[in-house]
């Protein structure tokens, strides 16, 4: 009787989003283990993700399932005690303290360069691509890198700080195409090993470093896909460090995933399995942290492009999985699928966004010329 009530409650919730269990639509869920229902009801998104990893259900278009659930706000009906304790921990502790800064590098970005080479574009850019006038992932990522360089008005000889430089794709682009001298920092040893190999003979230098240890001054500063690891308790400190490191009348570009609402905790499944100690900022949190430091010159939202980027990554991952399956195993495959597809669905629902902020330091006399 209890199991029937639990199943009925979950089916009722999902039906509000047009998702059924055992239905014929691509986004319907095919149940392989009845423990799925109690897992969802008791653990929300964490339970759904773990059930997928366990092989307790299948779905042809799980990205569409997630989009439909989020469109109807079903995630709000699955708040659990686990969410509360994660929130409490986020309020009491500084989950993104300097002591914890390298955890995300070790647990995510150091998973293996073979995985990311297989999934990403040729320059290994692990952030949202810019699909305007692009037909392939390679073109869209080159578009994004060029967009950033043009927004910063990079010129030969300029000193540029790249906070969270990844495998160095953007640093190399800025050096090769715009003549910039780039200093890239990352908390991932694996990223920097490959970045250095690919950047020989360029005016690019890399260092394993937390942003709080930056000491030099730069003409321009950029941060792509790194703000998500800073944490709301450190946003003001982050902005103050960028301000101190940026020369007068310099520009700072911040490229980040963002949330429509200000919060203090992240999704439990993402926190546990993909991005530990992560947090999605709201626009209000970012602008509040920049008050009395910077002038906000431009804000560009191209969140729907992240849906397309994630699906391109997913297709690459699926196509190349056989090359790495012996190293990572089946449970990892399902975990990674859930990550890519659920994030694509979240962007498709417009619950989360992709923003590029351009800030200026000091009184720039002319009007900033925004580019797209």
Coordinates of C-alpha atoms in Angstrom, one line a residue:
X1 CA 0.0 0.0 0.0
X2 CA 2.8 2.4 1.0
X3 CA 4.7 1.8 -2.3
X4 CA 1.5 2.3 -4.3
X5 CA 1.0 5.7 -2.6
X6 CA 4.5 6.8 -3.2
X7 CA 4.3 5.8 -6.9
X8 CA 1.0 7.6 -7.2
X9 CA 2.4 10.8 -5.7
X10 CA 5.4 10.8 -8.0
X11 CA 3.3 10.0 -11.1
X12 CA 0.9 12.8 -10.1
X13 CA 3.8 15.3 -9.9
X14 CA 5.4 14.3 -13.2
X15 CA 2.0 14.2 -15.0
X16 CA 1.7 18.0 -14.3
X17 CA 4.7 18.4 -16.6
X18 CA 3.4 16.0 -19.2
X19 CA 5.8 13.2 -18.2
X20 CA 4.5 9.7 -17.7
X21 CA 6.1 6.5 -16.5
X22 CA 5.9 3.8 -19.3
X23 CA 4.5 6.2 -21.9
X24 CA 5.4 6.5 -25.6
X25 CA 6.8 10.0 -25.8
X26 CA 10.5 10.4 -26.1
X27 CA 10.6 12.2 -22.7
X28 CA 8.6 9.6 -20.8
X29 CA 10.4 7.4 -18.3
X30 CA 10.7 3.7 -18.6
X31 CA 11.0 2.2 -15.2
X32 CA 13.5 -0.7 -14.6
X33 CA 13.3 -0.7 -10.8
X34 CA 10.4 0.3 -8.7
X35 CA 12.7 1.7 -6.0
X36 CA 12.9 4.7 -8.3
X37 CA 9.7 6.3 -6.9
X38 CA 10.7 6.4 -3.3
X39 CA 14.1 7.6 -4.3
X40 CA 12.7 10.6 -6.1
X41 CA 10.2 11.4 -3.4
X42 CA 12.7 11.2 -0.5
X43 CA 15.7 12.8 -2.2
X44 CA 14.5 15.0 -5.0
X45 CA 17.0 15.8 -7.8
X46 CA 19.7 13.9 -5.9
X47 CA 17.5 10.8 -5.9
X48 CA 16.6 11.2 -9.5
X49 CA 20.2 11.5 -10.5
X50 CA 21.3 8.5 -8.4
X51 CA 18.5 6.4 -9.8
X52 CA 19.7 7.2 -13.3
X53 CA 23.2 6.2 -12.3
X54 CA 21.9 3.0 -10.9
X55 CA 20.1 2.1 -14.1
X56 CA 16.7 2.2 -12.4
X57 CA 15.1 4.0 -15.4
X58 CA 15.8 4.8 -19.1
X59 CA 14.6 7.7 -21.2
X60 CA 15.2 8.5 -24.9
X61 CA 15.3 12.3 -24.4
X62 CA 16.1 13.0 -20.8
X63 CA 17.0 16.6 -21.6
X64 CA 13.4 17.2 -22.6
X65 CA 12.2 15.4 -19.5
X66 CA 14.1 17.9 -17.3
X67 CA 13.0 20.9 -19.4
X68 CA 9.4 19.9 -18.9
X69 CA 9.8 19.3 -15.1
X70 CA 11.5 22.7 -14.7
X71 CA 8.9 24.5 -16.8
X72 CA 6.2 23.4 -14.3
X73 CA 8.3 24.0 -11.2
X74 CA 8.2 20.3 -10.2
X75 CA 11.7 20.7 -8.5
X76 CA 10.1 23.0 -5.9
X77 CA 7.7 20.2 -4.8
X78 CA 10.7 17.9 -4.0
X79 CA 12.5 20.0 -1.4
X80 CA 14.0 17.6 1.2
X81 CA 15.9 17.7 4.5
X82 CA 19.1 17.2 2.5
X83 CA 18.5 20.5 0.8
X84 CA 18.1 22.2 4.1
X85 CA 21.3 20.8 5.6
X86 CA 23.3 21.7 2.4
X87 CA 21.8 25.2 2.7
X88 CA 22.7 25.4 6.4
X89 CA 26.3 24.2 5.7
X90 CA 26.6 26.9 3.0
X91 CA 25.5 29.6 5.4
X92 CA 27.7 28.5 8.3
X93 CA 30.8 27.5 6.4
X94 CA 32.8 29.2 3.6
X95 CA 32.6 26.3 1.2
X96 CA 34.8 28.1 -1.3
X97 CA 37.5 29.2 1.1
X98 CA 41.2 29.4 0.0
X99 CA 41.8 26.1 1.8
X100 CA 39.2 24.4 -0.3
X101 CA 40.1 26.1 -3.6
X102 CA 41.8 23.1 -5.2
X103 CA 39.1 20.6 -4.4
X104 CA 37.2 21.3 -7.6
X105 CA 40.4 20.9 -9.7
X106 CA 41.1 17.5 -8.2
X107 CA 37.6 16.1 -8.3
X108 CA 36.4 17.5 -11.6
X109 CA 38.9 19.1 -13.9
X110 CA 41.6 16.5 -13.2
X111 CA 39.3 13.6 -14.1
X112 CA 41.3 13.0 -17.2
X113 CA 42.4 15.0 -20.3
X114 CA 41.3 12.1 -22.5
X115 CA 37.7 12.6 -21.4
X116 CA 37.7 16.3 -22.1
X117 CA 39.6 16.0 -25.4
X118 CA 37.0 13.5 -26.6
X119 CA 34.0 15.7 -25.6
X120 CA 35.1 19.3 -26.3
X121 CA 36.1 21.2 -29.4
X122 CA 39.7 21.2 -30.8
X123 CA 40.8 24.0 -28.5
X124 CA 39.2 22.3 -25.5
X125 CA 37.1 25.2 -24.4
X126 CA 34.9 24.0 -21.5
X127 CA 32.3 26.8 -21.4
X128 CA 29.3 28.0 -23.4
X129 CA 30.0 28.5 -27.1
X130 CA 28.6 31.4 -29.1
X131 CA 26.5 29.9 -32.0
X132 CA 25.8 33.1 -33.9
X133 CA 26.8 32.4 -37.5
X134 CA 28.4 29.0 -36.5
X135 CA 27.5 25.5 -37.8
X136 CA 30.0 23.4 -35.7
X137 CA 31.2 23.4 -32.1
X138 CA 34.7 24.4 -33.3
X139 CA 33.3 27.4 -35.1
X140 CA 31.1 28.4 -32.2
X141 CA 33.9 28.2 -29.6
X142 CA 36.2 30.2 -31.9
X143 CA 33.3 32.8 -32.2
X144 CA 33.1 32.9 -28.4
X145 CA 36.8 33.4 -27.9
X146 CA 36.9 36.2 -30.5
X147 CA 33.8 37.8 -29.0
X148 CA 35.6 38.1 -25.7
X149 CA 38.7 39.5 -27.2
X150 CA 36.7 42.1 -29.1
X151 CA 34.7 43.1 -26.0
X152 CA 37.9 43.7 -24.2
X153 CA 39.3 45.6 -27.2
X154 CA 42.6 43.6 -26.9
X155 CA 45.6 45.0 -28.7
X156 CA 49.2 43.9 -29.2
X157 CA 51.4 44.0 -26.1
X158 CA 48.5 44.2 -23.6
X159 CA 49.0 42.2 -20.4
X160 CA 45.9 40.0 -19.8
X161 CA 45.0 37.9 -16.7
X162 CA 42.9 34.8 -17.5
X163 CA 41.3 33.6 -14.2
X164 CA 40.4 29.9 -14.6
X165 CA 42.2 29.5 -17.9
X166 CA 41.3 25.8 -18.4
X167 CA 43.4 24.2 -21.1
X168 CA 44.5 27.5 -22.5
X169 CA 42.3 27.9 -25.6
X170 CA 41.3 31.5 -24.9
X171 CA 44.8 32.5 -23.8
X172 CA 46.2 31.1 -27.0
X173 CA 43.6 32.8 -29.1
X174 CA 44.3 36.2 -27.4
X175 CA 48.0 35.7 -27.9
X176 CA 47.9 34.5 -31.5
X177 CA 45.1 36.7 -32.9
X178 CA 45.5 39.8 -30.9
X179 CA 49.1 39.9 -29.8
X180 CA 48.3 39.9 -26.1
X181 CA 50.6 38.6 -23.3
X182 CA 48.5 36.3 -21.2
X183 CA 48.9 35.0 -17.7
X184 CA 46.5 32.1 -17.1
X185 CA 45.8 30.6 -13.6
X186 CA 43.9 27.4 -12.8
X187 CA 43.4 25.1 -9.8
X188 CA 43.8 22.0 -12.1
X189 CA 47.2 20.4 -12.5
X190 CA 45.9 18.3 -15.5
X191 CA 44.6 21.3 -17.3
X192 CA 47.9 23.2 -17.0
X193 CA 50.0 20.3 -18.1
X194 CA 48.2 20.2 -21.4
X195 CA 47.8 23.9 -21.7
X196 CA 51.6 24.3 -21.4
X197 CA 52.2 21.7 -24.1
X198 CA 49.8 23.4 -26.5
X199 CA 51.1 26.9 -25.9
X200 CA 54.8 26.6 -26.7
X201 CA 56.3 29.6 -28.6
X202 CA 53.4 31.9 -27.5
X203 CA 53.5 34.8 -25.0
X204 CA 51.4 32.8 -22.6
X205 CA 52.4 31.8 -19.0
X206 CA 50.4 29.5 -16.7
X207 CA 50.5 28.9 -13.0
X208 CA 48.6 26.7 -10.5
X209 CA 47.1 29.4 -8.4
X210 CA 44.0 30.5 -6.5
X211 CA 42.7 33.9 -7.6
X212 CA 43.3 35.3 -4.1
X213 CA 47.1 35.0 -4.7
X214 CA 47.3 37.2 -7.8
X215 CA 49.8 40.1 -7.1
X216 CA 50.5 41.7 -10.5
X217 CA 48.7 44.4 -12.5
X218 CA 47.1 43.9 -15.9
X219 CA 45.6 45.9 -18.7
X220 CA 42.6 43.6 -19.0
X221 CA 41.2 40.7 -17.0
X222 CA 38.9 37.9 -18.0
X223 CA 37.2 35.1 -16.2
X224 CA 35.3 32.4 -18.1
X225 CA 33.4 29.7 -16.3
X226 CA 35.2 30.3 -13.0
X227 CA 32.7 32.5 -11.0
X228 CA 30.6 29.4 -10.4
X229 CA 33.4 28.2 -8.1
X230 CA 33.8 31.4 -6.1
X231 CA 30.8 31.2 -3.7
X232 CA 28.5 34.0 -2.6
X233 CA 30.6 34.6 0.6
X234 CA 33.6 35.5 -1.6
X235 CA 32.0 37.6 -4.4
X236 CA 33.0 40.9 -2.8
X237 CA 36.5 39.7 -2.2
X238 CA 36.7 38.4 -5.7
X239 CA 35.7 41.8 -7.2
X240 CA 38.1 43.6 -4.9
X241 CA 41.0 41.5 -6.1
X242 CA 40.1 42.0 -9.7
X243 CA 39.8 45.7 -9.0
X244 CA 43.3 45.8 -7.4
X245 CA 44.8 43.8 -10.2
X246 CA 43.3 45.9 -13.0
X247 CA 45.0 49.0 -14.3
X248 CA 43.1 52.3 -14.4
X249 CA 40.6 52.4 -17.3
X250 CA 41.0 48.7 -17.9
X251 CA 38.2 46.3 -18.7
X252 CA 37.1 43.2 -16.9
X253 CA 35.0 40.5 -18.7
X254 CA 33.1 38.0 -16.5
X255 CA 31.5 35.1 -18.3
X256 CA 29.4 33.0 -16.0
X257 CA 26.4 30.7 -15.6
X258 CA 23.8 32.5 -13.6
X259 CA 20.6 31.8 -11.7
X260 CA 17.3 33.7 -12.0
X261 CA 17.2 34.0 -8.2
X262 CA 19.7 34.7 -5.4
X263 CA 20.5 31.6 -3.4
X264 CA 23.1 30.3 -1.0
X265 CA 23.3 26.6 -2.0
X266 CA 23.4 24.6 -5.2
X267 CA 21.7 21.5 -6.5
X268 CA 22.5 18.5 -4.3
X269 CA 23.3 16.1 -7.2
X270 CA 25.6 18.6 -8.9
X271 CA 27.3 19.3 -5.6
X272 CA 27.9 15.7 -4.8
X273 CA 28.9 14.2 -8.2
X274 CA 30.0 17.0 -10.6
X275 CA 31.0 20.4 -9.1
X276 CA 31.7 20.2 -5.4
X277 CA 31.6 23.6 -3.5
X278 CA 29.9 25.2 -6.5
X279 CA 27.3 28.0 -6.5
X280 CA 25.5 29.8 -9.3
X281 CA 25.4 33.6 -8.8
X282 CA 22.4 35.8 -9.6
X283 CA 22.8 39.0 -11.5
X284 CA 21.9 40.8 -8.2
X285 CA 24.7 39.1 -6.3
X286 CA 27.3 40.0 -9.0
X287 CA 26.3 43.6 -9.3
X288 CA 26.1 44.0 -5.6
X289 CA 29.6 42.7 -5.2
X290 CA 30.8 45.2 -7.8
X291 CA 29.3 48.3 -6.2
X292 CA 31.6 51.3 -5.7
X293 CA 34.4 49.4 -7.6
X294 CA 33.4 49.1 -11.3
X295 CA 31.1 50.6 -13.9
X296 CA 28.9 48.0 -15.6
X297 CA 29.4 48.8 -19.3
X298 CA 27.6 45.8 -20.9
X299 CA 25.5 42.7 -20.0
X300 CA 24.9 40.0 -22.6
X301 CA 22.8 37.0 -22.0
X302 CA 23.0 34.1 -24.5
X303 CA 21.9 31.3 -22.2
X304 CA 20.1 29.3 -25.0
X305 CA 23.5 28.8 -26.6
X306 CA 24.5 26.7 -23.6
X307 CA 21.7 24.2 -24.4
X308 CA 23.2 23.7 -27.9
X309 CA 26.7 23.5 -26.5
X310 CA 25.8 20.9 -24.0
X311 CA 24.0 18.8 -26.6
X312 CA 27.1 19.0 -28.8
X313 CA 29.3 17.8 -25.9
X314 CA 26.8 15.0 -25.2
X315 CA 26.9 13.8 -28.8
X316 CA 30.7 13.9 -28.8
X317 CA 30.8 12.0 -25.5
X318 CA 28.4 9.3 -26.8
X319 CA 30.2 8.9 -30.1
X320 CA 33.6 8.5 -28.5
X321 CA 32.6 6.6 -25.3
X322 CA 34.0 3.3 -26.6
X323 CA 37.5 4.8 -26.6
X324 CA 37.5 5.5 -22.9
X325 CA 34.9 3.1 -21.4
X326 CA 37.4 0.7 -20.0
X327 CA 39.0 3.5 -17.9
X328 CA 35.8 5.1 -16.6
X329 CA 33.2 2.4 -16.4
X330 CA 29.4 2.2 -16.9
X331 CA 28.3 4.1 -13.7
X332 CA 30.5 7.0 -14.8
X333 CA 28.9 7.0 -18.2
X334 CA 25.5 7.3 -16.8
X335 CA 26.6 10.0 -14.3
X336 CA 28.1 12.0 -17.1
X337 CA 25.0 11.6 -19.3
X338 CA 22.8 12.8 -16.5
X339 CA 25.0 15.8 -16.0
X340 CA 25.1 16.9 -19.6
X341 CA 21.4 16.2 -20.4
X342 CA 20.0 17.7 -17.2
X343 CA 22.0 20.8 -17.6
X344 CA 20.9 21.1 -21.2
X345 CA 17.3 20.8 -20.1
X346 CA 17.8 23.5 -17.4
X347 CA 19.1 26.0 -19.9
X348 CA 16.3 25.1 -22.3
X349 CA 13.8 25.9 -19.6
X350 CA 15.5 29.3 -19.0
X351 CA 15.9 28.5 -15.3
X352 CA 19.6 29.3 -15.6
X353 CA 21.4 31.7 -17.9
X354 CA 24.8 32.5 -19.4
X355 CA 25.9 36.0 -18.9
X356 CA 28.9 38.1 -20.1
X357 CA 29.4 41.2 -18.0
X358 CA 31.9 43.9 -19.1
X359 CA 33.0 46.1 -16.2
X360 CA 35.4 49.1 -16.5
X361 CA 37.7 50.5 -13.8
X362 CA 37.9 54.3 -13.6
X363 CA 36.3 57.0 -15.6
X364 CA 36.3 55.9 -19.3
X365 CA 35.3 59.1 -21.2
X366 CA 33.9 57.5 -24.3
X367 CA 30.7 55.3 -24.6
X368 CA 31.6 51.6 -24.4
X369 CA 30.9 50.1 -27.8
X370 CA 29.2 46.8 -27.1
X371 CA 29.8 44.0 -29.7
X372 CA 27.8 40.9 -30.4

